[in-house]
PDB file of C-alpha atoms in Angstrom:
ATOM      1  CA  MET G   1      17.781 -14.630  -2.266  1.00 47.00           C
ATOM      2  CA  PHE G   2      18.257 -10.860  -2.707  1.00 43.00           C
ATOM      3  CA  PHE G   3      17.770  -8.421   0.139  1.00 38.00           C
ATOM      4  CA  ILE G   4      17.906  -4.546   0.401  1.00 41.00           C
ATOM      5  CA  PRO G   5      20.127  -3.652   3.408  1.00 42.00           C
ATOM      6  CA  SER G   6      18.103  -2.772   6.687  1.00 42.00           C
ATOM      7  CA  THR G   7      16.822   0.721   6.611  1.00 41.00           C
ATOM      8  CA  MET G   8      17.940   1.900  10.039  1.00 41.00           C
ATOM      9  CA  SER G   9      19.570   4.792   8.013  1.00 43.00           C
ATOM     10  CA  GLN G  10      16.234   5.725   6.551  1.00 51.00           C
ATOM     11  CA  SER G  11      15.269   9.193   7.650  1.00 59.00           C
ATOM     12  CA  ILE G  12      12.279   9.889   9.951  1.00 73.00           C
ATOM     13  CA  ASN G  13       9.012  10.122   8.019  1.00 69.00           C
ATOM     14  CA  LEU G  14       8.101  13.790   8.856  1.00 70.00           C
ATOM     15  CA  PRO G  15       5.007  13.931   6.666  1.00 70.00           C
ATOM     16  CA  ALA G  16       3.534  10.934   8.672  1.00 72.00           C
ATOM     17  CA  ILE G  17       4.420  12.555  11.884  1.00 77.00           C
ATOM     18  CA  VAL G  18       2.831  15.922  10.939  1.00 75.00           C
ATOM     19  CA  TYR G  19      -0.217  14.241   9.717  1.00 79.00           C
ATOM     20  CA  TYR G  20      -0.861  11.783  12.399  1.00 78.00           C
ATOM     21  CA  PRO G  21      -2.759  13.970  14.731  1.00 79.00           C
ATOM     22  CA  VAL G  22      -4.989  15.153  11.983  1.00 82.00           C
ATOM     23  CA  ALA G  23      -6.084  11.659  11.120  1.00 82.00           C
ATOM     24  CA  ARG G  24      -6.050  10.355  14.438  1.00 83.00           C
ATOM     25  CA  PHE G  25      -8.234  13.154  16.223  1.00 84.00           C
ATOM     26  CA  PHE G  26      -9.943  14.959  13.435  1.00 87.00           C
ATOM     27  CA  ARG G  27     -10.310  12.577  10.345  1.00 92.00           C
ATOM     28  CA  PRO G  28     -10.344   9.051  11.562  1.00 93.00           C
ATOM     29  CA  GLN G  29     -12.037   7.635   8.505  1.00 93.00           C
ATOM     30  CA  MET G  30      -8.681   8.243   6.809  1.00 94.00           C
ATOM     31  CA  MET G  31      -7.450   5.265   8.920  1.00 95.00           C
ATOM     32  CA  ILE G  32     -10.016   2.705   7.800  1.00 96.00           C
ATOM     33  CA  PRO G  33      -9.490   0.724   4.769  1.00 96.00           C
ATOM     34  CA  HIS G  34     -12.071  -0.060   2.230  1.00 94.00           C
ATOM     35  CA  PHE G  35     -11.050  -3.764   2.427  1.00 93.00           C
ATOM     36  CA  LEU G  36      -9.060  -6.013   4.752  1.00 94.00           C
ATOM     37  CA  ALA G  37      -7.349  -8.897   3.320  1.00 95.00           C
ATOM     38  CA  LYS G  38      -4.905 -11.605   3.963  1.00 96.00           C
ATOM     39  CA  ASP G  39      -2.873 -10.633   0.973  1.00 97.00           C
ATOM     40  CA  ILE G  40      -3.223  -9.378  -2.604  1.00 97.00           C
ATOM     41  CA  GLY G  41      -4.293 -12.866  -3.671  1.00 96.00           C
ATOM     42  CA  CYS G  42      -7.597 -12.451  -2.114  1.00 94.00           C
ATOM     43  CA  ILE G  43      -8.656  -9.630  -4.432  1.00 93.00           C
ATOM     44  CA  ASN G  44      -9.607 -10.483  -7.909  1.00 92.00           C
ATOM     45  CA  PRO G  45      -7.660  -8.058 -10.173  1.00 94.00           C
ATOM     46  CA  ALA G  46     -10.142  -8.589 -13.115  1.00 93.00           C
ATOM     47  CA  ALA G  47     -12.812  -7.367 -10.819  1.00 90.00           C
ATOM     48  CA  LEU G  48     -10.896  -4.187 -10.159  1.00 93.00           C
ATOM     49  CA  LYS G  49     -10.317  -3.569 -13.860  1.00 93.00           C
ATOM     50  CA  ASP G  50     -14.142  -4.195 -14.489  1.00 90.00           C
ATOM     51  CA  ALA G  51     -15.010  -1.642 -11.732  1.00 91.00           C
ATOM     52  CA  GLY G  52     -13.273   0.985 -13.664  1.00 92.00           C
ATOM     53  CA  PHE G  53      -9.878   1.016 -11.880  1.00 95.00           C
ATOM     54  CA  GLN G  54      -7.034   1.796 -14.128  1.00 97.00           C
ATOM     55  CA  GLY G  55      -3.975   1.054 -12.085  1.00 98.00           C
ATOM     56  CA  VAL G  56      -2.685  -0.357  -8.875  1.00 98.00           C
ATOM     57  CA  VAL G  57       0.008   1.049  -6.273  1.00 98.00           C
ATOM     58  CA  PHE G  58       1.767  -1.444  -3.864  1.00 98.00           C
ATOM     59  CA  ASP G  59       3.818  -1.029  -0.887  1.00 97.00           C
ATOM     60  CA  LYS G  60       6.604  -3.440  -1.017  1.00 96.00           C
ATOM     61  CA  ASP G  61       7.719  -4.827   2.310  1.00 96.00           C
ATOM     62  CA  ASN G  62       5.149  -7.185   3.877  1.00 97.00           C
ATOM     63  CA  THR G  63       2.932  -6.487   0.942  1.00 98.00           C
ATOM     64  CA  LEU G  64       4.792  -8.048  -1.979  1.00 98.00           C
ATOM     65  CA  THR G  65       8.008  -9.411  -0.073  1.00 97.00           C
ATOM     66  CA  ASN G  66       9.463 -10.171   3.159  1.00 97.00           C
ATOM     67  CA  PRO G  67      11.022  -7.013   4.716  1.00 95.00           C
ATOM     68  CA  TYR G  68      13.868  -5.783   2.675  1.00 92.00           C
ATOM     69  CA  SER G  69      13.683  -8.662   0.275  1.00 94.00           C
ATOM     70  CA  LEU G  70      13.707  -8.428  -3.477  1.00 93.00           C
ATOM     71  CA  GLU G  71      11.860 -11.552  -4.090  1.00 95.00           C
ATOM     72  CA  LEU G  72       8.130 -11.834  -4.253  1.00 97.00           C
ATOM     73  CA  HIS G  73       6.746 -13.692  -1.321  1.00 97.00           C
ATOM     74  CA  PRO G  74       5.540 -17.428  -2.426  1.00 97.00           C
ATOM     75  CA  ASP G  75       2.093 -16.546  -1.082  1.00 97.00           C
ATOM     76  CA  VAL G  76       1.597 -13.841  -3.617  1.00 98.00           C
ATOM     77  CA  ALA G  77       3.790 -14.736  -6.477  1.00 97.00           C
ATOM     78  CA  LYS G  78       0.969 -16.395  -8.600  1.00 97.00           C
ATOM     79  CA  ALA G  79      -1.287 -13.389  -7.724  1.00 97.00           C
ATOM     80  CA  PHE G  80       1.240 -10.884  -8.752  1.00 98.00           C
ATOM     81  CA  ILE G  81       1.352 -12.533 -12.295  1.00 97.00           C
ATOM     82  CA  ASP G  82      -2.296 -12.157 -12.474  1.00 97.00           C
ATOM     83  CA  TYR G  83      -2.163  -8.536 -11.817  1.00 97.00           C
ATOM     84  CA  LYS G  84       0.544  -7.825 -14.422  1.00 97.00           C
ATOM     85  CA  ARG G  85      -1.692 -10.060 -16.952  1.00 97.00           C
ATOM     86  CA  VAL G  86      -4.725  -7.678 -16.111  1.00 96.00           C
ATOM     87  CA  PHE G  87      -3.081  -4.277 -15.581  1.00 97.00           C
ATOM     88  CA  GLY G  88       0.093  -4.599 -17.626  1.00 96.00           C
ATOM     89  CA  GLU G  89       2.560  -1.620 -16.696  1.00 95.00           C
ATOM     90  CA  ASN G  90      -0.211   0.098 -14.717  1.00 98.00           C
ATOM     91  CA  LEU G  91       1.256  -1.368 -11.695  1.00 98.00           C
ATOM     92  CA  ALA G  92       3.932   0.292  -9.425  1.00 98.00           C
ATOM     93  CA  ILE G  93       5.712   0.243  -6.011  1.00 98.00           C
ATOM     94  CA  MET G  94       5.368   3.355  -3.796  1.00 96.00           C
ATOM     95  CA  SER G  95       7.816   2.910  -1.081  1.00 93.00           C
ATOM     96  CA  ASN G  96       8.901   5.244   1.878  1.00 90.00           C
ATOM     97  CA  ASP G  97      12.499   4.310   1.151  1.00 89.00           C
ATOM     98  CA  ALA G  98      13.158   3.021  -2.534  1.00 93.00           C
ATOM     99  CA  GLY G  99      12.582   5.965  -4.913  1.00 92.00           C
ATOM    100  CA  THR G 100      12.731   8.645  -2.133  1.00 91.00           C
ATOM    101  CA  ASN G 101      15.462  11.119  -1.316  1.00 89.00           C
ATOM    102  CA  ASP G 102      16.744   8.570   1.060  1.00 89.00           C
ATOM    103  CA  ASP G 103      17.461   6.187  -2.026  1.00 91.00           C
ATOM    104  CA  ARG G 104      20.902   7.593  -3.017  1.00 92.00           C
ATOM    105  CA  GLY G 105      21.184   7.460  -6.533  1.00 95.00           C
ATOM    106  CA  GLN G 106      17.991   5.552  -6.809  1.00 95.00           C
ATOM    107  CA  LYS G 107      20.040   2.390  -6.463  1.00 95.00           C
ATOM    108  CA  LYS G 108      17.413   0.433  -4.505  1.00 95.00           C
ATOM    109  CA  ALA G 109      14.571   1.521  -6.838  1.00 96.00           C
ATOM    110  CA  VAL G 110      16.655   0.376  -9.831  1.00 97.00           C
ATOM    111  CA  SER G 111      17.402  -2.978  -8.079  1.00 96.00           C
ATOM    112  CA  ILE G 112      13.630  -3.660  -7.340  1.00 96.00           C
ATOM    113  CA  GLU G 113      12.702  -2.868 -10.974  1.00 97.00           C
ATOM    114  CA  SER G 114      15.533  -5.159 -12.405  1.00 96.00           C
ATOM    115  CA  LEU G 115      14.754  -8.068  -9.969  1.00 95.00           C
ATOM    116  CA  MET G 116      10.963  -7.886  -9.482  1.00 96.00           C
ATOM    117  CA  ASP G 117       9.880  -6.447 -12.794  1.00 95.00           C
ATOM    118  CA  ILE G 118       7.855  -3.719 -11.503  1.00 97.00           C
ATOM    119  CA  ASN G 119       8.540  -0.019 -11.771  1.00 98.00           C
ATOM    120  CA  VAL G 120       9.123   2.159  -8.475  1.00 98.00           C
ATOM    121  CA  ILE G 121       7.569   5.558  -8.371  1.00 97.00           C
ATOM    122  CA  ARG G 122       9.922   8.406  -7.711  1.00 96.00           C
ATOM    123  CA  HIS G 123       8.728  10.753  -5.220  1.00 92.00           C
ATOM    124  CA  LYS G 124      10.167  13.555  -2.815  1.00 89.00           C
ATOM    125  CA  LEU G 125       7.473  13.414  -0.214  1.00 89.00           C
ATOM    126  CA  LYS G 126       6.850  10.135   1.706  1.00 90.00           C
ATOM    127  CA  LYS G 127       3.498   8.683   2.278  1.00 93.00           C
ATOM    128  CA  PRO G 128       0.857   9.822   3.420  1.00 93.00           C
ATOM    129  CA  PHE G 129       1.920  12.583   0.894  1.00 92.00           C
ATOM    130  CA  GLY G 130       3.494  12.360  -2.398  1.00 91.00           C
ATOM    131  CA  ILE G 131       0.621  12.025  -4.717  1.00 95.00           C
ATOM    132  CA  ARG G 132       2.237  13.984  -7.477  1.00 94.00           C
ATOM    133  CA  GLY G 133       4.488  11.021  -8.305  1.00 95.00           C
ATOM    134  CA  VAL G 134       1.551   8.751  -8.487  1.00 97.00           C
ATOM    135  CA  THR G 135      -0.414  10.941 -10.838  1.00 96.00           C
ATOM    136  CA  ASP G 136       2.603  11.616 -13.140  1.00 96.00           C
ATOM    137  CA  TYR G 137       3.154   7.885 -13.322  1.00 97.00           C
ATOM    138  CA  PHE G 138      -0.253   6.726 -13.957  1.00 97.00           C
ATOM    139  CA  GLY G 139      -1.698   9.626 -15.846  1.00 97.00           C
ATOM    140  CA  CYS G 140      -5.159   9.286 -14.221  1.00 96.00           C
ATOM    141  CA  GLU G 141      -7.127  10.685 -11.295  1.00 96.00           C
ATOM    142  CA  PRO G 142      -6.414   8.904  -7.979  1.00 96.00           C
ATOM    143  CA  LYS G 143      -9.914   7.855  -7.739  1.00 95.00           C
ATOM    144  CA  ARG G 144      -9.160   5.390 -10.540  1.00 96.00           C
ATOM    145  CA  LEU G 145      -6.403   3.678  -8.499  1.00 97.00           C
ATOM    146  CA  VAL G 146      -6.043   0.989  -5.920  1.00 97.00           C
ATOM    147  CA  VAL G 147      -3.508   0.938  -3.114  1.00 98.00           C
ATOM    148  CA  PHE G 148      -2.296  -2.260  -1.226  1.00 98.00           C
ATOM    149  CA  GLY G 149      -0.290  -1.912   1.976  1.00 98.00           C
ATOM    150  CA  ASP G 150       0.125  -3.374   5.471  1.00 97.00           C
ATOM    151  CA  ARG G 151       0.454   0.032   7.211  1.00 95.00           C
ATOM    152  CA  LEU G 152      -2.224   2.514   8.284  1.00 95.00           C
ATOM    153  CA  PHE G 153      -0.629   5.716   8.653  1.00 92.00           C
ATOM    154  CA  THR G 154       1.238   5.556   5.542  1.00 92.00           C
ATOM    155  CA  ASP G 155      -0.305   3.343   2.931  1.00 96.00           C
ATOM    156  CA  ILE G 156      -4.076   3.544   3.942  1.00 97.00           C
ATOM    157  CA  VAL G 157      -4.134   7.024   4.928  1.00 96.00           C
ATOM    158  CA  PHE G 158      -2.303   8.079   1.776  1.00 96.00           C
ATOM    159  CA  GLY G 159      -4.807   6.347  -0.321  1.00 97.00           C
ATOM    160  CA  ASN G 160      -7.821   7.600   1.437  1.00 96.00           C
ATOM    161  CA  ARG G 161      -6.761  11.138   1.349  1.00 95.00           C
ATOM    162  CA  TYR G 162      -6.666  11.170  -2.330  1.00 95.00           C
ATOM    163  CA  GLY G 163      -9.637   9.100  -3.045  1.00 96.00           C
ATOM    164  CA  MET G 164      -8.146   5.679  -3.901  1.00 97.00           C
ATOM    165  CA  LEU G 165      -9.632   2.339  -3.069  1.00 96.00           C
ATOM    166  CA  THR G 166      -7.525   1.172  -0.273  1.00 97.00           C
ATOM    167  CA  ILE G 167      -6.794  -2.481   0.890  1.00 97.00           C
ATOM    168  CA  LEU G 168      -5.067  -3.218   3.951  1.00 97.00           C
ATOM    169  CA  VAL G 169      -3.090  -6.681   3.927  1.00 97.00           C
ATOM    170  CA  ASP G 170      -1.662  -8.816   6.699  1.00 97.00           C
ATOM    171  CA  PRO G 171       2.137  -8.616   6.966  1.00 97.00           C
ATOM    172  CA  PHE G 172       3.932 -11.825   6.039  1.00 98.00           C
ATOM    173  CA  THR G 173       6.377 -11.714   8.923  1.00 97.00           C
ATOM    174  CA  GLU G 174       7.854  -9.412  11.650  1.00 95.00           C
ATOM    175  CA  VAL G 175      11.168 -11.373  11.432  1.00 95.00           C
ATOM    176  CA  GLY G 176      13.864  -9.009  10.061  1.00 92.00           C
ATOM    177  CA  ASP G 177      11.587  -6.125   9.960  1.00 92.00           C
ATOM    178  CA  ASN G 178      12.703  -2.739  11.409  1.00 89.00           C
ATOM    179  CA  PRO G 179      11.513  -3.009  15.138  1.00 93.00           C
ATOM    180  CA  ARG G 180      10.186   0.514  15.114  1.00 89.00           C
ATOM    181  CA  ALA G 181       8.003  -0.539  12.179  1.00 89.00           C
ATOM    182  CA  VAL G 182       6.824  -3.554  14.048  1.00 94.00           C
ATOM    183  CA  SER G 183       5.771  -1.661  17.055  1.00 94.00           C
ATOM    184  CA  ILE G 184       3.917   1.049  15.209  1.00 91.00           C
ATOM    185  CA  ARG G 185       2.114  -1.509  12.993  1.00 94.00           C
ATOM    186  CA  ARG G 186       0.842  -3.458  16.108  1.00 96.00           C
ATOM    187  CA  GLY G 187      -0.450  -0.021  17.612  1.00 94.00           C
ATOM    188  CA  GLU G 188      -2.255   0.736  14.240  1.00 94.00           C
ATOM    189  CA  ARG G 189      -4.074  -2.559  14.164  1.00 96.00           C
ATOM    190  CA  GLN G 190      -5.302  -2.113  17.682  1.00 96.00           C
ATOM    191  CA  LEU G 191      -6.657   1.337  16.785  1.00 95.00           C
ATOM    192  CA  LEU G 192      -8.244   0.223  13.701  1.00 96.00           C
ATOM    193  CA  ASP G 193      -9.986  -2.506  15.710  1.00 96.00           C
ATOM    194  CA  LYS G 194     -11.386   0.065  18.292  1.00 96.00           C
ATOM    195  CA  LEU G 195     -12.544   2.366  15.230  1.00 95.00           C
ATOM    196  CA  LEU G 196     -14.306  -0.675  13.575  1.00 95.00           C
ATOM    197  CA  GLU G 197     -15.866  -1.816  16.737  1.00 96.00           C
ATOM    198  CA  GLY G 198     -17.040   1.745  17.235  1.00 95.00           C
ATOM    199  CA  GLY G 199     -18.822   1.589  13.875  1.00 95.00           C
ATOM    200  CA  GLY G 200     -16.257   3.540  11.928  1.00 94.00           C
ATOM    201  CA  THR G 201     -16.608   3.312   8.193  1.00 92.00           C
ATOM    202  CA  PRO G 202     -14.142   4.165   5.335  1.00 94.00           C
ATOM    203  CA  PRO G 203     -14.282   7.277   3.503  1.00 94.00           C
ATOM    204  CA  TYR G 204     -16.398   7.672   0.370  1.00 90.00           C
ATOM    205  CA  GLN G 205     -14.745   6.185  -2.686  1.00 90.00           C
ATOM    206  CA  LYS G 206     -16.425   6.606  -6.014  1.00 80.00           C
ATOM    207  CA  SER G 207     -16.306   2.863  -7.017  1.00 82.00           C
ATOM    208  CA  TYR G 208     -16.421   1.288  -3.450  1.00 74.00           C
ATOM    209  CA  LEU G 209     -19.977   0.313  -3.572  1.00 64.00           C
ATOM    210  CA  THR G 210     -19.599  -1.553  -6.885  1.00 65.00           C
ATOM    211  CA  THR G 211     -16.520  -3.577  -5.614  1.00 65.00           C
ATOM    212  CA  ARG G 212     -17.993  -4.432  -2.025  1.00 61.00           C
ATOM    213  CA  SER G 213     -18.177  -8.054  -3.220  1.00 59.00           C
ATOM    214  CA  LEU G 214     -14.500  -8.546  -4.109  1.00 65.00           C
ATOM    215  CA  LEU G 215     -13.895 -10.538  -1.056  1.00 55.00           C
ATOM    216  CA  ASP G 216     -16.646 -12.836  -1.800  1.00 48.00           C
ATOM    217  CA  LYS G 217     -14.924 -16.316  -2.094  1.00 39.00           C
ATOM    218  CA  LYS G 218     -17.668 -17.490  -4.474  1.00 34.00           C
ATOM    219  CA  GLU G 219     -16.702 -14.722  -6.970  1.00 38.00           C
ATOM    220  CA  LEU G 220     -13.059 -15.433  -6.602  1.00 33.00           C
ATOM    221  CA  LYS G 221     -13.076 -19.094  -7.614  1.00 29.00           C
TER     222      LYS G 221
END
């Protein structure tokens, strides 16, 4: 099994810190995903393509792999193949570690690309910023993209800020994860529960209404 060394040396995510009060107190819709799913296998990639989406952005840790691993989690390995079949090369990982300035010589990004067979987007600004790297890679408007991730203040806020379809997945495990990330994620989920209980809804997304049945188990058979 291949692992990326633990990212205790990863720099603080200043963009997320800066944008936090904006999302938390002025734009709470930015923290609400369009869908909540156990994992990427709960969403039909062909239905996404039929709805007009042209590409998919994945977080890596606890979305495709266990924390810092370079092997697809067995729960999503088959689903990942389905995404590649439907979208081809129009899939990419957007990480707040690999592919950033923290990734010296882009060694982590290259390792991921070699071992996981998916490209890593290079970007200077971390999520919830960094859209330029995404649009340069996919060559289309963000509203034509889907983003999967396990974190609200990075993955979901990032996608919502730029008009993507956002899908929040459950983490595979907290074992081996950065303790700070575990604590923040738990707090994010508690906040999301409160927002949803209060009637909160996700921001407008051009194709959202045509994809609202994506989690219908009858359609996913």
